[in-house]
């Protein structure tokens, strides 16, 4: 039976087609060939629009399947029949390409058949494996690289965003970029025409430093005047002084006066976590400076990178040492830096490397000290510009009340006074606002709304009056400027003294002055004891005792003011240790000496107590007078205090130590 006849018989048996159709398809026995042709024609017309077409199953005349794709079963039959010459497996083993004996080629999808290779080998089929499609390899390679490329691109984008967000400001006014390759670029600020807004007119109180820097400015403006005499321009000037004295302000004034290109940066900008970045930024800075010569390079807080190499606990820092080595080379190396003047500022000259301080790098060290009285007057007048100052303000008196104040501190003083005047809705700044601002800076803000009992108020008044009377009547001591029983910070009251300008500038204190200072500190406790009784004294003098003990111990251990210890420095006053000045440090003397030191300290403290008690007892009337005014007004200035003392007929203390006065809690 032919395939068509079998197919139609199956349809007729299942009733899948009408009977007439079955009759029409019934093959006559006498003409099988024509019936087959008729079936093929009708089947083609019946299924013409169907998308599902079964693979050809009819074998060719040579017994091989038709088409380019064979079924696995057909492939096995062809192999068993010796009709397959060779096969080539795909790289993953899921398919193969075959070549038949007649030269035809076809592909076969393979199931998981472990016996296939044995069948092929037994039938003499040539077996090979494909190395893969080259195009597929390229696609696979690109797929493997796609994620790393995307990740790198994302990081690059984020880094560009971060660099741009920092300002683009890292560059020299547009000369620096901010891209990822700019790690080694200097972050200095560059001004082709300096517009700092500061000249030497705006700098006061540091005349010596200003004179030396004016020579640098004159050299830049008139170089011929100096070169004709063989003088060379200074390569560097190091500004040294306490914080707030105007070192950075002087550098701005030099830039404003010279009128040459100006580079400014902080030394901390050279330091990075990446090794070599600091040295690279130094090179970049000086390359740009050389291209703009003559010019000025200002490095603020140079001690950040200029510290002594290899110093400190744990050894040196390799990155910082590379940076300072590059800085040394750029300032005075083989090539030199002609026309580039380096200004640097620091308040720690003791930690700088000696190679940085030598002539040829920093030819001049300009000391910017704290201003004296005349300097403070000029500084106050400079900072008073633009402020409405009352006619009652005496700059001389303000300057004398502010010894040890730097230029920045004086500027802050006038600013605080202006804020107080605005708070009080005043049209100008009077001397009261300046005085209140000074007290606020020195002792803290006053607790205006604090409620004190009458007993506590009386106790504080007598305590502060005791300090003031002892200080005023002790010879060679500082004058009283103000007494207050208004609470400030942790203090219930305060007594202000005007320290001597000469002693502050020289740093020299006599033995008598230190002894008087201890007696003044004891004056508060003595007044409490005399008025309220020894059983009613309070802890208000604890801070005074700390001051007295510290002064007495320094006199014995460091200053040679003890007869029993002698002129021996048992301790040094310098700082030092990583954990603190004296932490973990053993004493440099024996226990016997330590006991002797304690005895001498007690002797000095007891002597100060007896002197204070003797003086207050003799001037008890002055004590009551001052305390009464304090209870009434809460504040007494220096002039009013002098009037009270004169009216009470106060007497200076000129006696020697009265050993008959009993010292409470005295140890044998």
XYZ file of C-alpha atoms in Angstrom:
668
model
C 0.000 0.000 0.000
C 1.285 3.444 -0.867
C 1.781 6.166 1.726
C -1.173 8.171 0.383
C -3.485 5.207 0.507
C -2.461 4.411 4.073
C -2.979 8.022 5.143
C -6.510 8.108 3.616
C -7.474 4.797 5.122
C -6.551 6.155 8.562
C -8.684 9.256 8.048
C -11.649 7.221 6.872
C -11.443 4.871 9.841
C -11.477 7.707 12.353
C -14.166 9.708 10.565
C -12.004 12.712 10.235
C -13.178 13.374 6.619
C -16.598 13.002 4.922
C -17.518 9.759 3.203
C -17.660 11.332 -0.234
C -14.141 12.503 0.233
C -13.180 9.046 1.326
C -14.796 7.601 -1.760
C -13.027 9.996 -4.011
C -9.723 9.045 -2.396
C -10.300 5.304 -2.615
C -7.501 4.084 -4.820
C -8.474 1.899 -7.827
C -6.501 -1.296 -7.913
C -5.755 -1.093 -11.559
C -4.148 2.412 -11.539
C -2.058 2.989 -8.355
C 0.297 5.445 -9.973
C -2.377 7.800 -11.207
C -4.225 7.601 -7.916
C -1.071 8.669 -6.038
C -0.643 11.653 -8.318
C -4.269 12.572 -7.847
C -3.909 12.405 -4.011
C -0.836 14.572 -4.012
C -2.561 17.203 -6.072
C -5.679 17.251 -3.844
C -3.641 17.241 -0.637
C -1.638 20.165 -1.879
C -4.784 22.172 -2.613
C -6.393 21.213 0.744
C -3.411 22.256 2.867
C -2.178 25.086 0.721
C -2.634 27.805 3.317
C -1.464 25.843 6.326
C 1.717 27.037 7.971
C 2.514 23.689 9.478
C 4.424 21.583 6.964
C 5.951 18.304 8.043
C 9.508 17.538 7.000
C 9.896 15.471 3.954
C 9.993 11.804 4.773
C 10.169 10.421 1.385
C 13.510 8.820 0.573
C 15.407 9.659 -2.558
C 16.149 7.131 -5.134
C 19.554 6.344 -3.492
C 17.925 5.701 -0.098
C 19.034 8.999 1.590
C 16.582 11.531 3.114
C 15.861 14.700 1.208
C 16.530 18.225 2.490
C 19.282 19.884 4.537
C 17.995 18.769 7.936
C 17.759 15.114 8.858
C 16.039 13.384 11.726
C 18.281 11.524 14.105
C 16.667 8.205 13.170
C 17.238 8.878 9.486
C 20.826 9.767 10.234
C 21.388 6.478 12.124
C 19.863 4.422 9.289
C 22.076 6.200 6.759
C 25.161 5.514 8.922
C 24.228 1.834 9.299
C 23.712 1.661 5.532
C 27.184 3.071 4.837
C 25.761 6.230 3.227
C 27.605 8.766 5.486
C 31.228 9.552 4.742
C 32.167 11.965 7.569
C 30.645 14.072 10.347
C 31.680 17.196 12.202
C 30.323 17.764 15.689
C 29.579 21.280 16.998
C 31.700 22.595 19.854
C 28.965 21.993 22.451
C 28.013 18.552 21.005
C 24.368 19.473 20.458
C 24.452 19.112 16.613
C 26.577 17.903 13.755
C 27.179 18.496 10.071
C 27.383 15.412 7.863
C 28.685 14.706 4.359
C 27.012 11.845 2.497
C 28.747 9.533 0.003
C 27.111 11.441 -2.855
C 28.564 14.745 -1.585
C 25.359 16.149 -0.086
C 25.520 17.923 3.259
C 22.969 18.079 6.027
C 22.647 18.974 9.692
C 21.332 16.821 12.517
C 20.181 17.816 15.995
C 21.590 15.280 18.436
C 19.966 13.772 21.512
C 21.975 12.561 24.487
C 23.194 9.248 23.014
C 26.457 7.959 24.514
C 26.657 5.132 21.889
C 26.716 7.472 18.900
C 30.488 7.686 18.639
C 30.814 3.878 18.749
C 28.239 3.517 15.948
C 30.081 6.036 13.809
C 33.425 4.378 14.420
C 32.123 0.870 13.609
C 30.732 2.103 10.307
C 33.966 3.840 9.231
C 32.679 7.433 9.484
C 35.331 10.147 9.736
C 34.730 12.121 12.947
C 35.862 15.708 13.704
C 34.862 18.536 16.037
C 34.208 22.152 14.962
C 36.316 24.931 16.506
C 33.323 27.197 16.707
C 31.956 30.087 14.723
C 34.351 33.019 14.533
C 31.500 35.489 14.597
C 30.077 33.784 17.647
C 33.452 34.039 19.349
C 33.520 37.760 18.750
C 30.020 38.122 20.139
C 30.916 36.053 23.205
C 34.046 38.106 23.803
C 32.090 41.337 23.551
C 29.489 40.009 25.960
C 32.160 39.137 28.497
C 33.697 42.595 28.261
C 30.419 44.493 28.285
C 29.889 44.565 32.075
C 33.445 45.679 32.969
C 33.230 48.408 30.337
C 29.908 49.634 31.712
C 31.241 49.565 35.284
C 34.362 51.522 34.331
C 32.276 54.023 32.392
C 30.002 54.559 35.392
C 32.922 55.119 37.754
C 34.488 57.535 35.266
C 31.253 59.502 35.062
C 30.849 59.661 38.843
C 34.449 60.770 39.261
C 34.001 63.547 36.712
C 30.871 64.645 38.552
C 32.716 64.680 41.872
C 35.651 66.644 40.455
C 33.362 69.138 38.836
C 31.348 69.529 42.017
C 34.406 70.480 43.974
C 34.672 73.395 42.027
C 36.340 73.199 39.241
C 37.931 75.233 41.787
C 40.782 73.297 42.202
C 42.544 74.823 39.295
C 44.377 78.077 38.778
C 41.419 80.181 37.828
C 40.609 78.084 34.829
C 44.133 76.800 34.348
C 43.573 73.673 36.379
C 40.681 71.485 35.261
C 39.177 69.032 37.601
C 39.329 65.736 35.756
C 40.498 62.391 37.002
C 43.938 62.989 35.605
C 44.328 66.152 37.685
C 45.400 64.455 40.908
C 48.877 65.835 40.497
C 47.726 69.341 39.564
C 48.156 72.132 42.073
C 44.997 73.504 43.701
C 46.454 76.963 44.199
C 44.405 80.081 43.573
C 45.870 82.256 40.837
C 45.399 85.964 40.252
C 47.028 87.536 37.236
C 46.282 90.983 38.642
C 46.058 90.631 42.439
C 42.775 91.926 43.778
C 43.109 91.088 47.440
C 41.660 94.411 48.512
C 44.426 94.751 51.097
C 47.410 97.098 51.062
C 49.983 98.117 53.653
C 47.613 100.872 54.769
C 45.298 98.172 56.119
C 48.088 96.582 58.178
C 48.935 98.143 61.525
C 50.796 97.191 64.669
C 53.547 95.187 62.916
C 55.808 97.937 61.623
C 59.006 95.879 61.657
C 57.539 93.067 59.582
C 55.889 95.534 57.209
C 59.235 97.303 56.594
C 60.997 94.082 55.615
C 58.224 93.057 53.254
C 58.106 96.516 51.705
C 61.654 95.910 50.507
C 60.473 92.797 48.684
C 57.690 94.765 47.038
C 60.117 97.520 46.034
C 62.456 94.918 44.543
C 59.651 93.597 42.362
C 58.671 97.096 41.244
C 62.187 98.510 40.770
C 64.595 95.616 40.253
C 67.216 97.745 38.476
C 67.914 99.731 41.645
C 69.084 96.567 43.379
C 70.658 94.635 40.521
C 72.905 97.616 39.747
C 74.514 97.061 43.147
C 74.741 93.305 42.683
C 71.853 92.522 45.010
C 69.718 89.472 44.307
C 66.041 89.221 44.947
C 65.195 87.214 48.103
C 63.976 83.737 47.210
C 61.750 83.366 50.200
C 60.366 85.105 53.295
C 59.048 83.106 56.239
C 56.459 84.873 58.390
C 56.639 83.601 61.968
C 54.393 84.581 64.850
C 51.525 83.578 67.150
C 48.086 82.915 65.665
C 46.080 85.983 64.746
C 48.975 88.445 64.481
C 48.408 89.168 60.781
C 50.753 86.868 58.837
C 48.225 86.015 56.142
C 47.082 89.647 56.067
C 50.661 90.749 55.377
C 50.911 88.313 52.468
C 47.693 89.731 51.004
C 49.102 93.244 51.423
C 52.307 92.265 49.605
C 50.233 90.889 46.719
C 48.093 94.013 46.601
C 51.117 96.323 46.662
C 53.420 94.486 44.247
C 50.953 94.172 41.368
C 52.549 90.931 40.080
C 50.882 87.537 39.517
C 50.019 85.918 42.810
C 49.612 82.219 43.683
C 48.168 81.269 47.074
C 47.576 77.881 48.644
C 47.564 76.033 51.946
C 50.308 73.502 52.628
C 47.698 70.905 53.534
C 46.542 70.891 49.886
C 49.767 69.120 48.923
C 49.120 66.184 51.227
C 47.066 63.309 49.816
C 46.532 59.645 50.554
C 48.117 58.740 47.229
C 51.898 58.495 47.221
C 53.603 61.032 44.983
C 50.628 63.364 44.576
C 52.069 66.011 46.913
C 55.397 66.164 45.076
C 53.553 66.327 41.751
C 51.455 69.264 42.930
C 54.557 71.112 44.108
C 56.146 70.634 40.673
C 52.984 71.801 38.947
C 52.757 74.885 41.167
C 56.303 76.018 40.462
C 56.034 75.249 36.746
C 53.078 77.597 36.516
C 54.808 80.159 38.715
C 57.936 80.128 36.525
C 55.787 80.733 33.454
C 54.389 83.887 35.127
C 57.665 85.164 36.654
C 58.217 87.559 38.306
C 55.479 86.465 40.687
C 54.722 85.636 44.327
C 53.808 82.206 45.725
C 52.192 82.224 49.173
C 52.042 78.954 51.173
C 49.993 79.216 54.355
C 50.640 76.959 57.371
C 53.795 75.514 55.810
C 54.428 73.366 58.887
C 51.874 70.902 57.448
C 54.513 69.657 54.987
C 57.709 71.308 56.227
C 58.189 69.318 59.436
C 61.539 67.779 60.243
C 62.067 64.628 58.213
C 62.104 61.349 60.103
C 60.991 63.027 63.326
C 58.315 61.966 65.743
C 57.133 58.692 67.186
C 56.881 55.970 64.552
C 59.434 57.537 62.230
C 58.794 59.719 59.243
C 56.052 59.894 56.673
C 57.221 58.888 53.222
C 54.596 60.893 51.326
C 55.237 64.065 53.352
C 58.997 63.654 53.003
C 58.682 63.333 49.238
C 56.643 66.536 49.214
C 59.142 68.535 51.269
C 62.064 67.171 49.234
C 60.371 68.403 46.078
C 59.722 71.767 47.725
C 63.391 72.065 48.720
C 64.456 71.260 45.170
C 62.073 73.760 43.608
C 63.102 76.587 45.937
C 66.841 76.140 45.556
C 67.674 73.230 43.318
C 69.877 72.690 40.315
C 67.626 74.641 37.976
C 66.574 77.387 40.361
C 63.395 79.444 40.349
C 64.451 82.838 39.070
C 61.799 85.496 39.569
C 59.623 83.448 41.937
C 59.387 84.755 45.506
C 57.965 82.338 48.052
C 56.115 83.723 51.067
C 55.218 81.241 53.794
C 53.505 81.579 57.155
C 53.646 79.416 60.258
C 53.133 79.622 64.005
C 55.297 76.524 64.580
C 58.822 77.434 63.417
C 60.311 74.992 65.936
C 59.084 71.948 63.981
C 60.303 73.056 60.529
C 63.120 71.200 58.806
C 66.500 72.928 59.017
C 67.058 72.503 55.267
C 63.953 74.598 54.660
C 65.103 77.441 56.892
C 68.588 77.948 55.465
C 69.490 81.009 53.348
C 68.866 80.340 49.686
C 65.417 79.000 50.413
C 63.993 81.283 53.038
C 66.471 84.146 53.103
C 64.425 86.086 55.631
C 62.505 85.114 58.702
C 60.109 87.911 59.549
C 58.780 87.792 63.103
C 55.201 89.025 63.491
C 54.791 89.528 67.253
C 51.820 90.495 69.350
C 51.305 94.261 69.130
C 52.291 96.646 71.908
C 50.066 99.440 73.248
C 50.795 101.783 70.347
C 50.263 98.962 67.868
C 46.934 98.000 69.445
C 45.734 101.604 69.209
C 46.461 101.667 65.464
C 44.863 98.239 64.984
C 41.715 99.377 66.789
C 41.502 102.441 64.540
C 41.892 100.271 61.425
C 39.101 97.926 62.479
C 36.927 100.849 63.574
C 36.554 101.876 59.908
C 33.001 101.356 58.751
C 31.685 101.261 62.352
C 29.859 104.020 64.182
C 32.059 104.585 67.229
C 30.873 106.880 70.018
C 32.868 109.937 71.046
C 33.304 108.546 74.570
C 35.466 105.655 73.332
C 39.116 106.140 74.272
C 41.292 103.862 72.134
C 44.220 104.335 74.513
C 42.233 102.996 77.491
C 40.896 100.072 75.431
C 44.417 99.243 74.267
C 45.743 99.286 77.821
C 42.984 96.947 78.962
C 43.835 94.439 76.226
C 47.471 93.394 76.760
C 48.353 90.195 74.925
C 45.539 90.632 72.371
C 46.407 89.901 68.765
C 45.084 91.800 65.771
C 42.425 89.130 65.187
C 41.352 89.332 68.848
C 40.989 93.123 68.632
C 38.929 92.798 65.475
C 36.689 90.308 67.271
C 36.398 92.693 70.230
C 35.013 95.532 68.111
C 32.735 93.131 66.241
C 31.279 91.810 69.509
C 30.792 95.400 70.683
C 28.930 96.209 67.458
C 26.676 93.166 67.960
C 25.917 94.257 71.540
C 25.060 97.771 70.372
C 22.691 96.382 67.741
C 21.083 94.097 70.339
C 20.510 97.096 72.611
C 19.133 99.073 69.634
C 21.757 101.804 69.917
C 22.854 104.101 67.104
C 26.560 103.925 67.969
C 29.120 101.815 69.857
C 29.920 103.315 73.254
C 32.613 102.447 75.786
C 30.083 100.358 77.759
C 29.579 97.996 74.826
C 33.334 97.652 74.350
C 33.829 96.961 78.066
C 31.037 94.370 78.100
C 32.412 92.746 74.951
C 35.863 92.564 76.550
C 34.445 90.874 79.634
C 32.484 88.487 77.465
C 35.653 87.472 75.596
C 37.809 87.144 78.707
C 35.375 85.588 81.183
C 32.341 84.474 79.211
C 28.825 85.799 78.801
C 27.134 87.277 81.874
C 24.155 85.415 83.341
C 21.887 88.453 83.485
C 18.804 86.555 84.579
C 20.528 84.523 87.298
C 18.766 84.682 90.670
C 21.081 84.752 93.712
C 20.079 84.598 97.330
C 21.098 87.454 99.568
C 23.438 85.195 101.518
C 25.225 83.965 98.394
C 25.379 87.482 96.966
C 26.954 88.733 100.201
C 29.446 85.868 100.220
C 30.536 86.551 96.617
C 30.800 90.301 97.287
C 33.168 89.852 100.248
C 35.146 87.188 98.357
C 35.792 89.457 95.364
C 36.423 92.461 97.617
C 39.136 90.421 99.354
C 40.899 89.755 96.044
C 40.692 93.409 95.019
C 41.963 94.860 98.329
C 44.963 92.530 98.541
C 45.835 93.193 94.894
C 45.521 96.986 95.295
C 47.546 97.218 98.530
C 50.322 94.775 97.668
C 53.350 96.659 96.324
C 54.401 96.104 92.697
C 51.190 94.442 91.624
C 48.753 95.092 88.763
C 46.015 97.717 89.219
C 42.356 96.745 89.582
C 40.232 97.593 86.529
C 36.840 96.135 87.501
C 35.074 94.107 90.186
C 31.860 92.244 89.410
C 29.571 89.852 91.278
C 27.523 89.051 88.152
C 27.926 85.326 87.425
C 29.908 84.527 84.268
C 30.460 80.972 83.073
C 31.415 78.865 86.080
C 32.465 81.883 88.160
C 30.124 83.563 90.615
C 32.122 86.791 90.393
C 35.318 88.196 88.904
C 38.027 90.720 89.691
C 39.906 92.099 86.693
C 43.523 93.290 86.904
C 45.448 95.127 84.159
C 48.723 93.246 83.706
C 51.890 95.205 83.151
C 52.808 95.719 79.517
C 56.512 95.432 80.309
C 56.135 92.114 82.104
C 54.038 90.654 79.293
C 56.485 91.674 76.572
C 59.597 90.561 78.417
C 58.133 87.492 80.105
C 60.207 88.314 83.233
C 58.517 88.008 86.617
C 60.251 88.779 89.929
C 59.989 86.635 93.029
C 58.144 89.384 94.883
C 55.551 89.645 92.100
C 54.865 85.895 92.193
C 54.570 85.974 95.997
C 52.138 88.897 95.737
C 50.168 87.002 93.108
C 49.719 84.063 95.486
C 48.641 86.413 98.287
C 46.022 88.021 95.989
C 44.638 84.575 95.162
C 44.344 83.837 98.889
C 42.519 87.120 99.534
C 39.088 85.671 98.718
C 39.304 82.795 101.193
C 40.730 85.096 103.883
C 37.773 87.502 103.474
C 35.271 84.639 103.776
C 36.996 83.384 106.914
C 37.118 86.787 108.640
C 33.494 87.736 107.890
C 31.617 84.421 108.078
C 33.919 82.344 110.284
C 36.255 79.462 109.538
C 33.401 76.933 109.827
C 31.366 78.686 107.079
C 33.961 78.992 104.333
C 32.917 77.556 100.952
C 34.441 75.809 97.967
C 34.467 79.051 95.999
C 38.234 79.381 96.452
C 39.092 76.006 94.864
C 40.230 77.649 91.617
C 42.368 80.089 93.633
C 44.072 77.209 95.445
C 44.892 75.530 92.148
C 46.514 78.713 90.895
C 48.499 79.166 94.105
C 49.703 75.569 94.140
C 50.741 75.704 90.489
C 52.680 78.945 90.978
C 54.422 77.713 94.151
C 55.466 74.425 92.539
C 56.881 76.229 89.497
C 58.862 78.535 91.778
C 60.414 75.550 93.541
C 60.930 73.107 90.663
C 61.750 75.373 87.705
C 62.636 78.910 88.771
C 65.154 78.352 91.568
C 63.188 80.394 94.149
C 63.627 77.881 96.960
C 66.498 78.156 99.433
C 66.454 74.478 100.349
C 66.258 73.175 96.751
C 68.581 75.768 95.317
C 69.078 76.824 91.719
C 68.161 73.460 90.273
C 65.555 72.868 87.567
C 63.861 69.644 88.610
C 61.421 69.810 85.726
C 61.441 71.497 82.358
C 58.519 73.504 81.157
C 58.519 72.325 77.568
C 56.103 70.048 76.067
C 56.537 66.909 74.806
C 55.306 63.562 75.218
C 52.921 61.942 72.820
C 50.406 61.346 75.587
C 50.904 64.675 77.362
C 53.574 66.876 78.817
C 54.454 64.624 81.739
C 52.401 61.523 81.097
C 54.247 58.307 81.756
C 57.435 60.187 82.702
C 59.362 59.212 85.797
C 60.559 61.897 88.201
C 64.094 63.143 87.682
C 64.799 63.271 91.427
C 64.705 61.031 94.478
C 61.866 60.581 96.948
C 63.785 62.603 99.527
C 63.951 65.536 97.119
C 60.268 65.108 96.329
C 59.409 65.361 100.019
C 61.552 68.484 100.272
C 59.764 70.005 97.292
C 56.408 69.385 98.954
C 57.608 71.098 102.141
C 58.843 74.161 100.233
C 55.575 74.432 98.307
C 53.588 74.306 101.570
C 55.840 76.978 103.062
C 55.233 79.351 100.135
C 51.472 78.785 100.246
C 51.266 79.322 104.029
C 53.332 82.492 103.755
C 50.967 83.848 101.091
C 47.988 83.089 103.341
C 49.509 84.899 106.357
C 50.364 87.975 104.277
C 46.860 88.170 102.833
C 45.221 87.723 106.241
C 47.452 90.329 107.843
C 46.641 92.866 105.122
C 42.867 92.283 105.105
C 42.696 92.369 108.919
C 44.459 95.735 108.972
C 42.133 97.125 106.245
C 38.870 95.534 107.361
C 37.069 98.863 106.924
C 37.995 98.949 103.228
C 36.686 95.393 102.872
C 33.257 96.377 104.223
C 33.125 99.525 102.085
C 33.894 97.744 98.831
C 31.499 94.878 99.636
C 28.645 97.298 100.399
C 29.033 99.053 97.041
C 29.155 95.693 95.247
C 25.949 94.560 96.936
C 24.296 97.777 95.803
C 25.650 98.152 92.237
C 27.034 94.653 91.400
C 29.861 96.238 89.367
C 32.687 98.640 90.303
C 35.160 100.000 87.750
C 38.783 100.871 88.485
C 38.276 104.592 89.053
C 35.405 104.115 91.509
C 37.396 101.466 93.358
C 40.265 103.910 93.887
C 37.877 106.499 95.325
C 36.437 103.960 97.759
C 39.924 102.939 98.929
C 40.995 106.555 99.446
C 37.830 107.327 101.387
C 38.380 104.292 103.599
C 41.990 105.322 104.265
C 43.569 102.147 102.980
C 47.172 101.397 103.954
C 49.741 99.620 101.757
C 51.190 96.381 103.013
C 54.808 97.022 103.899
C 55.328 94.462 106.679
C 57.310 91.290 106.581
C 55.705 87.913 107.033
C 53.866 87.841 110.352
C 54.476 84.312 111.600
C 52.206 84.854 114.585
C 49.145 84.580 112.346
C 47.680 81.120 112.600
C 47.259 79.164 109.362
C 44.249 76.828 109.339
C 44.880 73.158 108.595
C 48.624 73.676 108.906
C 50.637 70.455 108.720
C 53.495 69.793 111.089
